[in-house]
Tab-separated table of C-alpha atoms and ligand atoms in Angstrom:
chain	number	residue	atom	x	y	z
A	298	MET	CA	101.128	74.358	99.252
A	299	SER	CA	100.241	70.657	99.453
A	300	THR	CA	102.061	68.957	102.311
A	301	GLY	CA	103.343	66.105	100.165
A	302	VAL	CA	102.565	63.521	102.859
A	303	ASP	CA	102.655	59.985	101.525
A	304	THR	CA	102.854	61.366	98.050
A	305	ALA	CA	103.260	58.000	96.352
A	306	VAL	CA	99.892	56.845	97.665
A	307	LEU	CA	98.267	60.112	96.631
A	308	ALA	CA	99.794	59.866	93.173
A	309	THR	CA	98.510	56.339	92.691
A	310	ALA	CA	95.152	57.363	94.085
A	311	ARG	CA	94.779	60.265	91.704
A	312	THR	CA	95.866	58.249	88.684
A	313	THR	CA	93.476	55.490	89.609
A	314	ALA	CA	90.655	57.933	90.079
A	315	ALA	CA	91.315	59.857	86.893
A	316	THR	CA	91.318	56.770	84.718
A	317	ALA	CA	88.394	54.989	86.310
A	318	THR	CA	86.099	57.663	87.653
A	319	GLY	CA	82.827	56.231	88.780
A	320	HIS	CA	84.026	52.660	88.707
A	321	LEU	CA	82.973	50.967	91.890
A	322	VAL	CA	85.921	48.600	92.287
A	323	GLU	CA	88.500	51.297	91.697
A	324	ASP	CA	86.587	53.582	94.024
A	325	LEU	CA	86.765	50.958	96.748
A	326	VAL	CA	90.500	50.428	96.205
A	327	LEU	CA	91.113	54.148	96.165
A	328	GLY	CA	88.979	54.663	99.265
A	329	ALA	CA	90.859	51.894	101.060
A	330	ARG	CA	94.248	53.406	100.142
A	331	ILE	CA	93.283	56.864	101.300
A	332	GLY	CA	91.842	55.283	104.468
A	333	ALA	CA	95.089	53.376	105.091
A	334	MET	CA	97.171	56.502	104.559
A	335	ARG	CA	95.048	58.501	106.962
A	336	ALA	CA	95.038	55.709	109.545
A	337	GLY	CA	98.857	55.484	109.302
A	338	GLY	CA	99.188	59.227	109.875
A	339	TYR	CA	96.706	59.152	112.729
A	340	ALA	CA	98.581	56.292	114.415
A	341	LEU	CA	101.776	58.370	114.228
A	342	ALA	CA	99.904	61.352	115.679
A	343	LEU	CA	98.584	59.248	118.568
A	344	ARG	CA	102.128	58.070	119.273
A	345	GLY	CA	103.180	61.699	119.670
A	346	ASP	CA	104.513	62.558	116.184
A	347	ARG	CA	103.975	66.320	116.241
A	348	VAL	CA	104.161	66.812	112.486
A	349	ALA	CA	101.536	64.080	111.965
A	350	ARG	CA	99.405	65.845	114.582
A	351	LEU	CA	99.210	68.921	112.359
A	352	LEU	CA	97.338	66.789	109.830
A	353	HIS	CA	94.756	65.310	112.207
A	354	ARG	CA	92.023	66.200	114.626
A	355	PRO	CA	91.854	67.288	117.367
A	356	TRP	CA	95.322	68.876	117.112
A	357	ARG	CA	94.803	70.683	113.834
A	358	LEU	CA	91.786	72.552	115.184
A	359	ASP	CA	94.285	74.445	117.366
A	360	PRO	CA	97.777	73.836	115.972
A	361	TYR	CA	99.481	76.597	117.967
A	362	PRO	CA	100.476	74.429	120.973
A	363	VAL	CA	101.951	71.900	118.505
A	364	TYR	CA	103.912	74.666	116.783
A	365	ALA	CA	105.248	75.808	120.187
A	366	GLN	CA	106.472	72.251	120.866
A	367	LEU	CA	108.061	72.023	117.412
A	368	ARG	CA	109.853	75.353	117.936
A	369	ALA	CA	111.107	74.330	121.373
A	370	ALA	CA	112.323	70.994	120.006
A	371	GLN	CA	114.079	72.746	117.115
A	372	VAL	CA	115.827	75.209	119.433
A	373	ALA	CA	116.927	72.317	121.694
A	374	SER	CA	118.100	69.827	119.092
A	375	GLY	CA	117.350	70.914	115.525
A	376	PRO	CA	114.349	70.579	113.226
A	377	VAL	CA	111.987	67.701	114.024
A	378	ARG	CA	112.086	64.722	111.677
A	379	SER	CA	108.703	63.054	111.457
A	380	GLY	CA	107.573	59.500	110.720
A	381	THR	CA	105.646	61.045	107.798
A	382	GLY	CA	109.022	61.409	106.059
A	383	LEU	CA	109.072	65.202	106.381
A	384	THR	CA	111.326	67.458	108.401
A	385	ALA	CA	109.610	70.523	109.842
A	386	VAL	CA	111.106	73.981	110.325
A	387	ALA	CA	109.245	76.040	112.921
A	388	THR	CA	111.379	79.009	114.025
A	389	HIS	CA	111.185	82.420	112.325
A	390	ALA	CA	114.847	82.385	111.323
A	391	SER	CA	114.743	78.922	109.765
A	392	VAL	CA	111.393	79.403	107.981
A	393	GLU	CA	112.633	82.635	106.423
A	394	ALA	CA	115.988	81.104	105.456
A	395	VAL	CA	114.378	78.069	103.814
A	396	LEU	CA	111.883	80.173	101.832
A	397	ARG	CA	114.664	82.397	100.498
A	398	ASP	CA	117.117	79.633	99.650
A	399	ARG	CA	117.333	79.068	95.877
A	400	ARG	CA	118.750	75.555	96.395
A	401	LEU	CA	115.240	74.446	97.335
A	402	GLY	CA	112.226	74.352	95.052
A	403	VAL	CA	108.674	73.112	94.760
A	404	ARG	CA	109.691	70.241	92.451
A	405	LEU	CA	112.359	67.576	92.755
A	406	SER	CA	115.916	68.277	91.611
A	407	ASP	CA	115.391	66.813	88.127
A	408	GLY	CA	112.229	68.871	87.576
A	409	ARG	CA	109.828	66.001	88.200
A	410	SER	CA	106.608	66.700	90.039
A	411	ARG	CA	106.982	66.152	93.768
A	412	LEU	CA	104.272	63.537	93.423
A	413	GLY	CA	106.862	61.234	92.008
A	414	GLN	CA	106.239	60.521	88.342
A	415	GLY	CA	105.941	62.223	84.982
A	416	ASP	CA	106.559	65.886	84.393
A	417	GLY	CA	103.048	67.202	83.995
A	418	PRO	CA	100.515	67.761	86.694
A	419	SER	CA	97.480	66.446	84.804
A	420	LEU	CA	97.231	63.008	86.383
A	421	MET	CA	99.537	63.583	89.306
A	422	GLU	CA	97.825	66.456	91.021
A	423	PRO	CA	94.090	66.977	90.984
A	424	VAL	CA	94.573	70.685	90.433
A	425	ASP	CA	97.336	72.360	88.460
A	426	LEU	CA	98.355	75.252	90.698
A	427	SER	CA	100.606	76.828	88.088
A	428	LEU	CA	103.212	79.083	89.752
A	429	LEU	CA	102.928	77.220	93.028
A	430	THR	CA	104.078	73.991	91.401
A	431	VAL	CA	106.903	75.167	89.121
A	432	ASP	CA	110.502	76.245	89.680
A	433	PRO	CA	112.580	78.749	87.680
A	434	PRO	CA	112.966	79.327	84.767
A	435	ASP	CA	109.307	78.385	84.037
A	436	HIS	CA	108.238	80.028	87.269
A	437	THR	CA	109.955	83.323	86.404
A	438	ARG	CA	108.416	83.377	82.927
A	439	LEU	CA	104.861	82.645	84.131
A	440	ARG	CA	105.040	84.976	87.110
A	441	ARG	CA	105.925	87.825	84.759
A	442	LEU	CA	102.706	87.168	82.836
A	443	ALA	CA	100.515	87.564	85.914
A	444	GLN	CA	102.324	90.595	87.351
A	445	PRO	CA	100.485	93.320	85.330
A	446	ALA	CA	97.246	92.286	87.083
A	447	PHE	CA	98.733	93.763	90.288
A	448	ALA	CA	100.106	97.032	88.884
A	449	PRO	CA	99.305	100.133	91.016
A	450	ARG	CA	96.729	101.406	88.494
A	451	ARG	CA	94.883	98.086	88.602
A	452	LEU	CA	95.007	98.081	92.405
A	453	ALA	CA	93.314	101.497	92.498
A	454	HIS	CA	90.509	100.011	90.402
A	455	TYR	CA	90.187	96.970	92.723
A	456	ARG	CA	89.960	99.323	95.707
A	457	GLU	CA	86.938	101.009	94.129
A	458	VAL	CA	85.393	97.604	93.443
A	459	ALA	CA	86.118	96.399	97.002
A	460	GLU	CA	84.567	99.515	98.544
A	461	GLN	CA	81.467	99.338	96.393
A	462	VAL	CA	80.983	95.601	96.936
A	463	THR	CA	81.597	95.807	100.711
A	464	THR	CA	79.051	98.634	100.998
A	465	GLU	CA	76.449	96.602	99.078
A	466	LEU	CA	77.115	93.475	101.159
A	467	LEU	CA	76.921	95.351	104.463
A	468	ASP	CA	73.691	97.064	103.357
A	469	ALA	CA	72.181	93.635	102.685
A	470	ALA	CA	73.446	92.213	106.017
A	471	ALA	CA	72.138	95.253	107.958
A	472	ALA	CA	68.731	94.903	106.293
A	473	ARG	CA	68.347	91.509	107.968
A	474	ARG	CA	68.101	93.233	111.360
A	475	GLY	CA	69.405	90.250	113.277
A	476	PRO	CA	72.301	87.818	113.502
A	477	PHE	CA	74.080	86.971	110.253
A	478	ASP	CA	76.989	84.835	109.152
A	479	LEU	CA	79.933	87.153	108.499
A	480	VAL	CA	81.597	84.589	106.219
A	481	ALA	CA	78.570	84.023	103.974
A	482	GLU	CA	77.565	87.694	103.902
A	483	LEU	CA	80.959	89.403	103.558
A	484	ALA	CA	84.206	87.448	103.871
A	485	SER	CA	83.403	84.976	101.099
A	486	PRO	CA	81.558	87.076	98.467
A	487	LEU	CA	83.963	90.046	98.635
A	488	PRO	CA	87.113	88.296	97.295
A	489	ILE	CA	85.092	86.467	94.665
A	490	ARG	CA	83.708	89.743	93.331
A	491	VAL	CA	87.177	91.349	93.365
A	492	ILE	CA	88.756	88.425	91.500
A	493	SER	CA	85.900	88.572	89.009
A	494	ALA	CA	86.961	92.185	88.407
A	495	LEU	CA	90.626	91.159	88.147
A	496	LEU	CA	89.817	88.571	85.502
A	497	ASP	CA	87.037	90.732	84.062
A	498	VAL	CA	84.546	87.891	84.357
A	499	PRO	CA	80.907	88.985	84.520
A	500	ASP	CA	79.267	88.878	87.949
A	501	VAL	CA	76.903	86.246	86.733
A	502	ASP	CA	79.696	83.709	87.240
A	503	ALA	CA	80.352	84.672	90.869
A	504	GLU	CA	78.364	81.805	92.352
A	505	ARG	CA	80.029	79.204	90.148
A	506	PHE	CA	83.391	80.782	90.985
A	507	ALA	CA	82.698	80.444	94.679
A	508	ARG	CA	81.820	76.772	94.289
A	509	TRP	CA	84.940	76.035	92.263
A	510	GLY	CA	87.175	78.060	94.553
A	511	LEU	CA	85.928	76.158	97.601
A	512	ALA	CA	86.452	72.803	95.889
A	513	LEU	CA	89.939	73.655	94.661
A	514	GLY	CA	90.990	75.209	97.977
A	515	SER	CA	90.143	71.892	99.606
A	516	SER	CA	92.728	70.182	97.352
A	517	LEU	CA	95.579	71.826	99.260
A	518	ASP	CA	95.435	69.155	101.957
A	519	GLY	CA	95.422	66.346	99.353
A	520	VAL	CA	92.567	64.073	98.335
A	521	ARG	CA	90.090	62.821	100.932
A	522	SER	CA	88.017	60.288	99.028
A	523	PRO	CA	87.029	59.123	95.537
A	524	SER	CA	84.081	61.524	95.548
A	525	HIS	CA	86.461	64.352	96.495
A	526	VAL	CA	88.594	63.516	93.436
A	527	ARG	CA	85.465	63.641	91.260
A	528	GLU	CA	84.426	66.969	92.782
A	529	LEU	CA	87.876	68.387	91.969
A	530	THR	CA	87.720	67.038	88.427
A	531	ARG	CA	84.302	68.647	87.907
A	532	ALA	CA	85.606	71.974	89.211
A	533	THR	CA	88.764	71.962	87.059
A	534	ASP	CA	86.810	70.882	83.966
A	535	GLY	CA	84.312	73.694	84.547
A	536	MET	CA	87.050	76.266	85.024
A	537	ARG	CA	88.997	75.152	81.988
A	538	ALA	CA	85.858	75.425	79.858
A	539	LEU	CA	85.073	78.920	81.163
A	540	PHE	CA	88.633	80.259	80.912
A	541	GLY	CA	89.038	78.595	77.497
A	542	GLU	CA	86.007	80.513	76.252
A	543	LEU	CA	87.195	83.763	77.814
A	544	LEU	CA	90.628	83.399	76.214
A	545	GLU	CA	89.004	83.049	72.811
A	546	GLN	CA	86.801	86.104	73.423
A	547	ARG	CA	89.715	88.269	74.620
A	548	ARG	CA	91.852	87.145	71.726
A	549	ALA	CA	89.218	88.666	69.438
A	550	HIS	CA	88.530	91.722	71.635
A	551	PRO	CA	91.491	92.363	73.951
A	552	GLY	CA	90.960	94.467	77.080
A	553	GLU	CA	93.195	95.525	79.976
A	554	ASP	CA	92.482	92.485	82.103
A	555	VAL	CA	94.865	89.652	82.890
A	556	ILE	CA	93.080	87.165	80.600
A	557	SER	CA	93.749	89.439	77.620
A	558	THR	CA	97.444	89.561	78.623
A	559	LEU	CA	97.477	85.769	78.853
A	560	ALA	CA	95.790	85.367	75.470
A	561	GLY	CA	98.487	87.618	73.998
A	562	ALA	CA	101.199	85.468	75.601
A	563	VAL	CA	99.824	82.330	73.947
A	564	ASP	CA	99.709	84.058	70.583
A	565	GLY	CA	103.207	85.458	71.090
A	566	GLY	CA	104.578	82.021	71.973
A	567	THR	CA	105.672	82.888	75.552
A	568	ALA	CA	103.228	80.446	77.148
A	569	THR	CA	101.130	77.457	76.185
A	570	ALA	CA	97.331	77.409	76.388
A	571	ASP	CA	97.567	74.874	79.240
A	572	GLU	CA	99.926	77.125	81.198
A	573	VAL	CA	97.686	80.173	80.954
A	574	LEU	CA	94.555	78.200	81.849
A	575	ALA	CA	96.322	76.955	84.985
A	576	LEU	CA	97.485	80.469	85.819
A	577	ALA	CA	93.964	81.877	85.568
A	578	GLN	CA	92.778	79.005	87.745
A	579	LEU	CA	95.486	79.738	90.332
A	580	LEU	CA	94.458	83.388	90.565
A	581	LEU	CA	90.965	82.323	91.551
A	582	VAL	CA	92.082	79.682	94.051
A	583	ALA	CA	94.910	81.715	95.606
A	584	GLY	CA	92.868	84.870	96.016
A	585	PHE	CA	89.607	83.473	97.302
A	586	GLU	CA	89.647	81.440	100.503
A	587	THR	CA	92.872	83.025	101.723
A	588	THR	CA	91.213	86.450	101.826
A	589	THR	CA	87.990	85.001	103.240
A	590	ASN	CA	90.072	83.556	106.076
A	591	LEU	CA	91.885	86.836	106.638
A	592	ILE	CA	88.605	88.692	107.236
A	593	GLY	CA	87.093	85.881	109.329
A	594	ASN	CA	90.226	85.390	111.440
A	595	ALA	CA	90.520	89.132	112.049
A	596	VAL	CA	86.985	89.549	113.366
A	597	GLN	CA	87.236	86.334	115.390
A	598	ALA	CA	90.535	87.378	117.003
A	599	MET	CA	89.246	90.861	117.851
A	600	HIS	CA	86.075	89.440	119.386
A	601	ARG	CA	88.057	86.948	121.449
A	602	THR	CA	90.568	89.469	122.780
A	603	PRO	CA	89.081	92.028	125.175
A	604	GLY	CA	89.194	95.632	123.986
A	605	GLN	CA	90.361	94.913	120.432
A	606	TRP	CA	87.116	95.242	118.459
A	607	SER	CA	86.134	98.340	120.424
A	608	ALA	CA	89.574	99.850	119.669
A	609	LEU	CA	89.009	99.347	115.933
A	610	ALA	CA	85.424	100.638	116.156
A	611	ALA	CA	86.691	103.774	117.927
A	612	ASP	CA	89.401	104.307	115.309
A	613	PRO	CA	88.710	102.520	111.985
A	614	SER	CA	92.007	103.878	110.619
A	615	LEU	CA	93.557	100.996	112.597
A	616	ALA	CA	92.235	98.608	109.915
A	617	PRO	CA	95.664	98.136	108.206
A	618	ALA	CA	97.191	97.323	111.619
A	619	ALA	CA	94.384	94.815	112.240
A	620	VAL	CA	95.186	93.175	108.898
A	621	GLU	CA	98.921	92.848	109.683
A	622	GLU	CA	98.314	91.555	113.203
A	623	THR	CA	95.820	88.981	111.912
A	624	LEU	CA	98.266	87.796	109.252
A	625	ARG	CA	100.826	87.296	112.025
A	626	TYR	CA	98.589	85.948	114.775
A	627	ASP	CA	96.318	83.579	112.838
A	628	SER	CA	97.775	83.136	109.359
A	629	PRO	CA	95.214	82.227	106.668
A	630	VAL	CA	97.857	80.012	104.983
A	631	GLN	CA	99.635	78.107	107.721
A	632	LEU	CA	102.372	76.232	105.940
A	633	THR	CA	103.972	75.155	102.686
A	634	ALA	CA	106.575	72.631	101.529
A	635	ARG	CA	109.903	72.715	99.684
A	636	PHE	CA	112.288	70.111	98.248
A	637	ALA	CA	116.082	70.243	98.291
A	638	HIS	CA	117.692	70.360	94.838
A	639	GLU	CA	121.045	69.311	96.319
A	640	ASP	CA	122.355	68.303	99.749
A	641	VAL	CA	121.947	71.473	101.805
A	642	GLU	CA	122.734	72.817	105.229
A	643	ILE	CA	120.744	75.884	106.263
A	644	GLY	CA	121.427	76.827	109.882
A	645	ASP	CA	120.374	73.829	111.958
A	646	LEU	CA	118.626	72.133	109.014
A	647	ARG	CA	120.370	69.410	106.997
A	648	LEU	CA	118.564	68.004	103.984
A	649	ARG	CA	119.542	65.352	101.484
A	650	ARG	CA	118.856	66.087	97.825
A	651	ASP	CA	115.147	65.584	96.978
A	652	SER	CA	114.002	65.332	100.573
A	653	GLY	CA	111.094	67.509	101.656
A	654	VAL	CA	110.739	70.124	104.351
A	655	LEU	CA	107.500	71.341	105.857
A	656	VAL	CA	107.750	75.119	106.246
A	657	LEU	CA	105.570	76.345	109.126
A	658	MET	CA	104.957	80.044	108.474
A	659	ALA	CA	102.218	80.243	111.114
A	660	SER	CA	104.667	78.916	113.699
A	661	ALA	CA	107.345	81.417	112.642
A	662	ASN	CA	104.775	84.164	113.169
A	663	ARG	CA	104.390	83.098	116.821
A	664	ASP	CA	108.135	82.788	117.499
A	665	PRO	CA	108.859	84.647	120.774
A	666	ALA	CA	112.418	85.257	119.571
A	667	VAL	CA	111.070	87.914	117.185
A	668	HIS	CA	107.486	88.648	118.315
A	669	PRO	CA	107.295	89.412	122.052
A	670	ASP	CA	104.273	87.847	123.801
A	671	PRO	CA	103.384	86.153	120.493
A	672	ASP	CA	100.123	84.494	121.593
A	673	ARG	CA	98.502	87.865	122.308
A	674	PHE	CA	96.558	89.642	119.533
A	675	ASP	CA	97.478	93.308	119.766
A	676	LEU	CA	96.362	95.983	117.321
A	677	HIS	CA	99.038	98.318	118.615
A	678	ARG	CA	101.903	95.862	118.272
A	679	GLU	CA	105.194	97.223	117.008
A	680	GLN	CA	106.239	94.738	114.315
A	681	ALA	CA	109.640	93.599	115.578
A	682	ALA	CA	110.139	91.543	112.415
A	683	PRO	CA	108.002	91.073	109.367
A	684	HIS	CA	105.551	88.194	109.531
A	685	LEU	CA	105.892	85.440	106.940
A	686	ALA	CA	102.188	84.938	106.217
A	687	PHE	CA	102.746	85.715	102.527
A	688	SER	CA	105.697	83.282	102.322
A	689	GLY	CA	109.038	84.579	100.999
A	690	GLY	CA	111.598	84.225	98.229
A	691	ALA	CA	110.536	83.314	94.690
A	692	HIS	CA	106.965	82.358	95.606
A	693	TYR	CA	106.205	85.407	97.762
A	694	CYS	CA	102.457	85.992	97.378
A	695	LEU	CA	101.824	87.893	94.172
A	696	GLY	CA	98.448	89.058	95.492
A	697	ALA	CA	99.725	90.426	98.834
A	698	PRO	CA	98.906	94.095	98.019
A	699	LEU	CA	95.419	93.069	96.882
A	700	ALA	CA	94.837	90.907	99.977
A	701	ARG	CA	95.905	93.781	102.237
A	702	LEU	CA	93.649	96.184	100.355
A	703	GLU	CA	90.595	93.914	100.588
A	704	GLY	CA	91.191	93.165	104.275
A	705	GLU	CA	91.617	96.843	105.071
A	706	VAL	CA	88.472	97.911	103.184
A	707	ALA	CA	86.364	95.132	104.738
A	708	LEU	CA	87.496	95.814	108.322
A	709	ARG	CA	87.348	99.594	108.020
A	710	LEU	CA	83.824	99.663	106.589
A	711	LEU	CA	82.664	96.985	109.033
A	712	ALA	CA	83.968	99.026	111.983
A	713	GLU	CA	82.414	102.212	110.621
A	714	ARG	CA	79.052	100.696	109.748
A	715	MET	CA	78.671	98.187	112.602
A	716	PRO	CA	80.697	99.470	115.568
A	717	ARG	CA	78.771	97.270	118.019
A	718	LEU	CA	79.421	94.072	116.081
A	719	ARG	CA	79.578	91.078	118.465
A	720	PRO	CA	79.477	87.285	118.358
A	721	ALA	CA	76.046	85.668	117.968
A	722	GLY	CA	76.952	82.005	118.361
A	723	ALA	CA	79.820	79.567	118.062
A	724	PRO	CA	81.955	79.817	114.912
A	725	VAL	CA	82.230	76.702	112.738
A	726	PRO	CA	85.943	76.069	112.070
A	727	ARG	CA	87.309	74.835	108.752
A	728	VAL	CA	88.815	71.384	109.243
A	729	ALA	CA	92.019	71.771	107.259
A	730	THR	CA	95.779	71.945	107.702
A	731	VAL	CA	97.039	74.399	105.082
A	732	LEU	CA	94.200	76.937	105.167
A	733	ARG	CA	92.881	78.252	108.468
A	734	GLY	CA	89.740	80.265	109.123
A	735	PRO	CA	86.098	79.937	110.170
A	736	LEU	CA	83.597	78.396	107.761
A	737	GLN	CA	80.806	80.219	109.569
A	738	LEU	CA	81.050	83.169	111.942
A	739	PRO	CA	77.683	84.199	113.425
A	740	VAL	CA	77.625	87.866	114.460
A	741	THR	CA	75.104	90.568	115.210
A	742	ALA	CA	75.384	94.293	114.736
B	2228	HEM	C1	95.268	87.024	103.059
B	2228	HEM	C2	95.282	86.579	101.841
B	2228	HEM	C3	96.422	85.792	101.240
B	2228	HEM	C4	97.370	85.020	101.856
B	2228	HEM	C5	97.567	84.784	103.335
B	2228	HEM	C6	98.199	84.469	100.801
B	2228	HEM	C7	99.273	83.651	101.019
B	2228	HEM	C8	100.090	83.146	100.035
B	2228	HEM	C9	101.233	82.302	100.276
B	2228	HEM	C10	101.676	81.819	101.644
B	2228	HEM	C11	101.787	82.021	99.077
B	2228	HEM	C12	103.060	81.219	98.789
B	2228	HEM	C13	102.966	79.752	99.038
B	2228	HEM	C14	104.312	79.097	98.971
B	2228	HEM	O1	105.338	79.743	99.236
B	2228	HEM	O2	104.366	77.882	98.671
B	2228	HEM	C15	100.993	82.689	98.062
B	2228	HEM	C16	101.246	82.653	96.707
B	2228	HEM	C17	100.450	83.246	95.769
B	2228	HEM	N1	99.353	84.060	96.003
B	2228	HEM	FE1	98.629	84.591	97.796
B	2228	HEM	N2	97.732	84.914	99.598
B	2228	HEM	C18	96.655	85.725	99.813
B	2228	HEM	C19	95.898	86.378	98.862
B	2228	HEM	C20	96.131	86.347	97.511
B	2228	HEM	C21	95.372	87.065	96.511
B	2228	HEM	C22	94.204	88.015	96.811
B	2228	HEM	C23	95.869	86.721	95.295
B	2228	HEM	C24	95.458	87.144	93.920
B	2228	HEM	C25	94.276	87.245	93.467
B	2228	HEM	C26	96.980	85.809	95.536
B	2228	HEM	C27	97.754	85.254	94.557
B	2228	HEM	C28	98.847	84.446	94.788
B	2228	HEM	C29	99.649	83.880	93.711
B	2228	HEM	C30	99.437	84.086	92.218
B	2228	HEM	C31	100.646	83.119	94.344
B	2228	HEM	C32	101.739	82.302	93.657
B	2228	HEM	C33	103.034	83.071	93.677
B	2228	HEM	C34	104.188	82.245	93.177
B	2228	HEM	O3	104.210	81.013	93.335
B	2228	HEM	O4	105.100	82.855	92.596
B	2228	HEM	N3	97.108	85.619	96.890
B	2228	HEM	N4	99.965	83.374	98.673
C-alpha cells in the first residue's frame, strides 16, 4: 500500500539506515535526504500538484476536495499525471478496472521490488508486507496458506471473541462515569484482541502487539526519519522473534490456528520460514489499524451528521449498514499503488511498462457517477455500486469478513449500551496518507 513516491531515495535511505543504524553521520545524511524528498513534494503541492497534495498537510487532513478535483480532471482530460512521477486514477470505473487488471502488479515487470533493486524486501522495505508486496504465482501460493484463518467456522469463533471483548471494554469505559477516548478504550484494543485469537497468541502479548502494529502501520506512508527507521527495525525484530518462537511451539504441538498451518507449510516445503514470518506479521498489521479506523470513522461520521447516531441507537440492527456506509464514506485505507507489467491501455489510462499508478479507492467511493450525493453519510443509503474500500482483484482484502464482523459487533453493542453517546471534545486526526482515522476520539455516554 506504500505510495512509491521517490522510491529511489527511500531505497537508498533504508539501505543506509539498515547498515549504519545509530551512526551519526549516516543519520544526518539520511535525515537530509528524507528532508529533501519531503521538501520537493511539498514544493510540488504548493504549486498545485494535486497528487503531491495528498501526501502533505494541510490537504491530507481532508483529502476529499482534492479527490473531487482529481475526478473532475480525469473526466475532462484523463488521469492526472503528477510531478511525483505517478499517475492517479480517481473515478470508480477506472479504480475498479485497474485493481482487476492482471497486467498490473505490485512489483515491476521483471519481479523486482518496486523500490528498485534486489529481489528481496529485507533492505529495500522496512517492513515485509508479504502478500501485499508479491505478485502471482508467489502471491497465489501464500494467500492460500492464510485463507483457512478466515473459514466460516473460524469466523464464528472470532464473533464470540469480539462480543466478549467488546462487552468487557464497554464495561470498563462505562465504569469511568465520564468522558473517555473511544479509540483507546474500544477501537484499538478490540482488533488487537481478535487478531491475538486468530493467531492464538496469549493475551499477555496484546500490549506489545499494539505497539508493533502502530509502528508498522506507520510504514505505509514510507520512512519519516532515521529514528522512524530504527523504530520499524525494532518492531520487525520483535515480531520475528515472537513469531519464530510460536512457529517452533506449534510445530511441536499443532493447533487449529493459522500459525500451526504456517508451520506445517514450512515443514511440507510449500513456504520458507521467512515467508511465513512475513505473513504472520502482515495479518497483525493489516487487521489492526484498519479496523480501529473503521470504528473511529463510523462514530465520528455519525456524530457529525445530524440524526445518524440517534438512528443507530434507535435500531442497532442498522450496525451492518453503518459499517458499509463508513467504508464508502470515509475509507480506512484510502489508496494503493500498482505497476504496469507491459504497456497498457485501460479506459482513459495509458501506462508504459513499469510505470506506477496511484489507485484512489477513497475517491472512487465518493464518485457521484455511482454514489448519488456522495459527500453525505446516510445509514439508509441504497448501495448503487459496491464500494472499493477493500480493494479488488487479486489483493482483495482477505480479512474483509472479519473486519465487517468486528465493526458490526462494536457498533451494535455501543449503540445498545450507550445510546446517548456524544462527542466530548475535538478528535485528534492521524496525520497519514494511506490510513485514515482518528488517533483520539473523546466521547461521553
Ligand atoms: C476495515 C478494515 C479493513 C480495511 C479497510 C482493509 C483494507 C484492505 C485493502 C484496501 C487491502 C488491499 C490493498 C491493495 O490492494 O494493495 C487489504 C488487503 C489485505 N487485508 Fe485488509 N482491511 C481491513 C481489515 C483486515 C483484517 C481484519 C484483516 C485480517 C486480520 C485483513 C487482512 C488483509 C490481508 C491479509 C490483505 C492482503 C491480501 C492480498 O494481498 O492478497 N484486513 N485490506
